[in-house]
JSON list of C-alpha atoms in Angstrom, two decimals:
[
{"chain": "A", "resi": 15, "resn": "UNK", "atom": "CA", "xyz": [13.74, -12.11, 13.59]},
{"chain": "A", "resi": 16, "resn": "UNK", "atom": "CA", "xyz": [11.57, -13.14, 10.45]},
{"chain": "A", "resi": 17, "resn": "UNK", "atom": "CA", "xyz": [8.08, -12.53, 9.69]},
{"chain": "A", "resi": 18, "resn": "UNK", "atom": "CA", "xyz": [5.29, -15.20, 9.41]},
{"chain": "A", "resi": 19, "resn": "UNK", "atom": "CA", "xyz": [3.42, -15.67, 6.10]},
{"chain": "A", "resi": 20, "resn": "UNK", "atom": "CA", "xyz": [0.25, -13.71, 7.41]},
{"chain": "A", "resi": 21, "resn": "UNK", "atom": "CA", "xyz": [2.79, -10.93, 8.65]},
{"chain": "A", "resi": 22, "resn": "UNK", "atom": "CA", "xyz": [4.43, -10.79, 5.44]},
{"chain": "A", "resi": 23, "resn": "UNK", "atom": "CA", "xyz": [1.03, -10.38, 3.53]},
{"chain": "A", "resi": 24, "resn": "UNK", "atom": "CA", "xyz": [0.20, -7.66, 5.90]},
{"chain": "A", "resi": 25, "resn": "UNK", "atom": "CA", "xyz": [3.08, -5.76, 5.59]},
{"chain": "A", "resi": 26, "resn": "UNK", "atom": "CA", "xyz": [3.13, -5.96, 1.79]},
{"chain": "A", "resi": 27, "resn": "UNK", "atom": "CA", "xyz": [-0.47, -4.66, 1.98]},
{"chain": "A", "resi": 28, "resn": "UNK", "atom": "CA", "xyz": [0.61, -1.75, 4.11]},
{"chain": "A", "resi": 29, "resn": "UNK", "atom": "CA", "xyz": [3.67, -0.97, 1.79]},
{"chain": "A", "resi": 30, "resn": "UNK", "atom": "CA", "xyz": [1.29, -0.94, -1.24]},
{"chain": "A", "resi": 31, "resn": "UNK", "atom": "CA", "xyz": [-1.19, 1.40, 0.64]},
{"chain": "A", "resi": 32, "resn": "UNK", "atom": "CA", "xyz": [1.38, 3.63, 1.46]},
{"chain": "A", "resi": 33, "resn": "UNK", "atom": "CA", "xyz": [2.72, 4.07, -1.90]},
{"chain": "A", "resi": 34, "resn": "UNK", "atom": "CA", "xyz": [-0.60, 4.40, -3.32]},
{"chain": "A", "resi": 35, "resn": "UNK", "atom": "CA", "xyz": [-1.52, 7.08, -1.00]},
{"chain": "A", "resi": 36, "resn": "UNK", "atom": "CA", "xyz": [1.75, 9.44, -1.90]},
{"chain": "A", "resi": 37, "resn": "UNK", "atom": "CA", "xyz": [1.37, 9.06, -5.28]},
{"chain": "A", "resi": 38, "resn": "UNK", "atom": "CA", "xyz": [4.86, 8.22, -6.59]},
{"chain": "A", "resi": 39, "resn": "UNK", "atom": "CA", "xyz": [5.25, 5.73, -9.08]},
{"chain": "A", "resi": 40, "resn": "UNK", "atom": "CA", "xyz": [7.60, 2.42, -8.59]},
{"chain": "A", "resi": 41, "resn": "UNK", "atom": "CA", "xyz": [10.06, 3.80, -10.74]},
{"chain": "A", "resi": 42, "resn": "UNK", "atom": "CA", "xyz": [10.70, 7.09, -8.92]},
{"chain": "A", "resi": 43, "resn": "UNK", "atom": "CA", "xyz": [10.88, 5.07, -5.50]},
{"chain": "A", "resi": 44, "resn": "UNK", "atom": "CA", "xyz": [13.10, 2.32, -7.06]},
{"chain": "A", "resi": 45, "resn": "UNK", "atom": "CA", "xyz": [15.35, 5.18, -8.47]},
{"chain": "A", "resi": 46, "resn": "UNK", "atom": "CA", "xyz": [15.41, 7.21, -5.25]},
{"chain": "A", "resi": 47, "resn": "UNK", "atom": "CA", "xyz": [16.29, 4.48, -3.15]},
{"chain": "A", "resi": 48, "resn": "UNK", "atom": "CA", "xyz": [18.92, 3.01, -5.66]},
{"chain": "A", "resi": 49, "resn": "UNK", "atom": "CA", "xyz": [17.12, -0.27, -6.29]},
{"chain": "A", "resi": 50, "resn": "UNK", "atom": "CA", "xyz": [16.50, -2.10, -9.53]},
{"chain": "A", "resi": 51, "resn": "UNK", "atom": "CA", "xyz": [12.97, -2.45, -10.28]},
{"chain": "A", "resi": 52, "resn": "UNK", "atom": "CA", "xyz": [13.05, -6.32, -9.37]},
{"chain": "A", "resi": 53, "resn": "UNK", "atom": "CA", "xyz": [14.57, -5.45, -6.15]},
{"chain": "A", "resi": 54, "resn": "UNK", "atom": "CA", "xyz": [11.61, -3.11, -5.20]},
{"chain": "A", "resi": 55, "resn": "UNK", "atom": "CA", "xyz": [9.00, -5.76, -6.56]},
{"chain": "A", "resi": 56, "resn": "UNK", "atom": "CA", "xyz": [10.53, -8.11, -4.21]},
{"chain": "A", "resi": 57, "resn": "UNK", "atom": "CA", "xyz": [10.93, -5.73, -1.39]},
{"chain": "A", "resi": 58, "resn": "UNK", "atom": "CA", "xyz": [7.24, -4.57, -2.09]},
{"chain": "A", "resi": 59, "resn": "UNK", "atom": "CA", "xyz": [5.98, -8.49, -1.83]},
{"chain": "A", "resi": 60, "resn": "UNK", "atom": "CA", "xyz": [8.06, -8.66, 1.37]},
{"chain": "A", "resi": 61, "resn": "UNK", "atom": "CA", "xyz": [9.28, -12.17, 0.46]},
{"chain": "A", "resi": 62, "resn": "UNK", "atom": "CA", "xyz": [11.88, -14.07, 2.13]},
{"chain": "A", "resi": 63, "resn": "UNK", "atom": "CA", "xyz": [14.27, -13.86, -0.89]},
{"chain": "A", "resi": 64, "resn": "UNK", "atom": "CA", "xyz": [14.44, -10.24, -0.25]},
{"chain": "A", "resi": 65, "resn": "UNK", "atom": "CA", "xyz": [16.68, -8.13, 2.37]},
{"chain": "A", "resi": 66, "resn": "UNK", "atom": "CA", "xyz": [14.83, -7.32, 5.46]},
{"chain": "A", "resi": 67, "resn": "UNK", "atom": "CA", "xyz": [16.88, -4.21, 5.70]},
{"chain": "A", "resi": 68, "resn": "UNK", "atom": "CA", "xyz": [15.35, -3.29, 2.27]},
{"chain": "A", "resi": 69, "resn": "UNK", "atom": "CA", "xyz": [11.60, -3.65, 3.84]},
{"chain": "A", "resi": 70, "resn": "UNK", "atom": "CA", "xyz": [12.69, -1.43, 6.59]},
{"chain": "A", "resi": 71, "resn": "UNK", "atom": "CA", "xyz": [14.18, 1.41, 4.04]},
{"chain": "A", "resi": 72, "resn": "UNK", "atom": "CA", "xyz": [11.19, 1.29, 1.92]},
{"chain": "A", "resi": 73, "resn": "UNK", "atom": "CA", "xyz": [8.96, 1.38, 5.11]},
{"chain": "A", "resi": 74, "resn": "UNK", "atom": "CA", "xyz": [11.02, 4.54, 6.53]},
{"chain": "A", "resi": 75, "resn": "UNK", "atom": "CA", "xyz": [11.05, 6.22, 2.84]},
{"chain": "A", "resi": 76, "resn": "UNK", "atom": "CA", "xyz": [7.18, 5.79, 2.74]},
{"chain": "A", "resi": 77, "resn": "UNK", "atom": "CA", "xyz": [6.46, 6.98, 6.18]},
{"chain": "A", "resi": 78, "resn": "UNK", "atom": "CA", "xyz": [8.60, 10.06, 5.81]},
{"chain": "A", "resi": 79, "resn": "UNK", "atom": "CA", "xyz": [7.13, 10.93, 2.15]},
{"chain": "A", "resi": 80, "resn": "UNK", "atom": "CA", "xyz": [3.64, 10.59, 3.62]},
{"chain": "A", "resi": 81, "resn": "UNK", "atom": "CA", "xyz": [4.39, 12.78, 6.24]},
{"chain": "A", "resi": 82, "resn": "UNK", "atom": "CA", "xyz": [6.20, 15.27, 4.26]},
{"chain": "A", "resi": 83, "resn": "UNK", "atom": "CA", "xyz": [3.53, 15.40, 1.58]},
{"chain": "A", "resi": 84, "resn": "UNK", "atom": "CA", "xyz": [0.87, 15.61, 4.40]},
{"chain": "A", "resi": 85, "resn": "UNK", "atom": "CA", "xyz": [-0.95, 12.58, 3.49]},
{"chain": "A", "resi": 86, "resn": "UNK", "atom": "CA", "xyz": [-2.55, 10.78, 6.64]},
{"chain": "A", "resi": 87, "resn": "UNK", "atom": "CA", "xyz": [-2.01, 6.78, 6.44]},
{"chain": "A", "resi": 88, "resn": "UNK", "atom": "CA", "xyz": [-2.72, 3.98, 9.05]},
{"chain": "A", "resi": 89, "resn": "UNK", "atom": "CA", "xyz": [0.32, 3.35, 10.85]},
{"chain": "A", "resi": 90, "resn": "UNK", "atom": "CA", "xyz": [2.37, 0.02, 9.95]},
{"chain": "A", "resi": 91, "resn": "UNK", "atom": "CA", "xyz": [0.96, -2.67, 12.20]},
{"chain": "A", "resi": 92, "resn": "UNK", "atom": "CA", "xyz": [3.92, -5.17, 11.99]},
{"chain": "A", "resi": 93, "resn": "UNK", "atom": "CA", "xyz": [7.01, -2.74, 11.27]},
{"chain": "A", "resi": 94, "resn": "UNK", "atom": "CA", "xyz": [6.15, -0.61, 14.12]},
{"chain": "A", "resi": 95, "resn": "UNK", "atom": "CA", "xyz": [8.99, 1.72, 15.61]},
{"chain": "A", "resi": 96, "resn": "UNK", "atom": "CA", "xyz": [9.28, -0.95, 18.48]},
{"chain": "A", "resi": 97, "resn": "UNK", "atom": "CA", "xyz": [9.87, -3.57, 16.20]},
{"chain": "A", "resi": 98, "resn": "UNK", "atom": "CA", "xyz": [12.14, -1.30, 14.46]},
{"chain": "A", "resi": 99, "resn": "UNK", "atom": "CA", "xyz": [14.65, -1.06, 17.15]},
{"chain": "A", "resi": 100, "resn": "UNK", "atom": "CA", "xyz": [14.57, -4.91, 17.69]},
{"chain": "A", "resi": 101, "resn": "UNK", "atom": "CA", "xyz": [15.22, -5.34, 14.06]},
{"chain": "A", "resi": 102, "resn": "UNK", "atom": "CA", "xyz": [18.14, -2.85, 14.12]},
{"chain": "A", "resi": 103, "resn": "UNK", "atom": "CA", "xyz": [19.69, -5.76, 16.38]},
{"chain": "A", "resi": 104, "resn": "UNK", "atom": "CA", "xyz": [19.52, -8.28, 13.57]},
{"chain": "A", "resi": 105, "resn": "UNK", "atom": "CA", "xyz": [19.63, -6.67, 10.24]},
{"chain": "A", "resi": 106, "resn": "UNK", "atom": "CA", "xyz": [21.89, -3.48, 9.02]},
{"chain": "A", "resi": 107, "resn": "UNK", "atom": "CA", "xyz": [19.27, -0.82, 8.88]},
{"chain": "A", "resi": 108, "resn": "UNK", "atom": "CA", "xyz": [19.84, 2.51, 6.89]},
{"chain": "A", "resi": 109, "resn": "UNK", "atom": "CA", "xyz": [18.51, 5.89, 6.98]},
{"chain": "A", "resi": 110, "resn": "UNK", "atom": "CA", "xyz": [15.84, 6.40, 4.27]},
{"chain": "A", "resi": 111, "resn": "UNK", "atom": "CA", "xyz": [16.43, 9.13, 1.83]},
{"chain": "A", "resi": 112, "resn": "UNK", "atom": "CA", "xyz": [13.85, 11.99, 1.62]},
{"chain": "A", "resi": 113, "resn": "UNK", "atom": "CA", "xyz": [12.01, 12.53, -1.22]},
{"chain": "A", "resi": 114, "resn": "UNK", "atom": "CA", "xyz": [11.63, 16.15, -2.54]},
{"chain": "A", "resi": 115, "resn": "UNK", "atom": "CA", "xyz": [7.90, 16.86, -3.60]},
{"chain": "A", "resi": 116, "resn": "UNK", "atom": "CA", "xyz": [8.66, 20.35, -4.86]},
{"chain": "A", "resi": 117, "resn": "UNK", "atom": "CA", "xyz": [10.83, 18.98, -7.64]}
]
């Protein structure tokens, strides 16, 4: 299961929208996910050189962080819950950590 270049661009834009909406810096997100900054940049750009599992991990983290903060963001159009179930067959998906906004 791989994304077309159009789907990669759309997903990258949606990841960025979620990241901007929750107001966390790339440094904070990278640290919380255990990513080096270069790994987060690759993941945010949804390039073929990155790990698809990282894209799903970041997506899940951002969705949960938005919900925890009470921020309403348009749902992902490519990385849907249904496509997540399919991706789990192909990739080693992990549970995303939660960001504690009270700290």
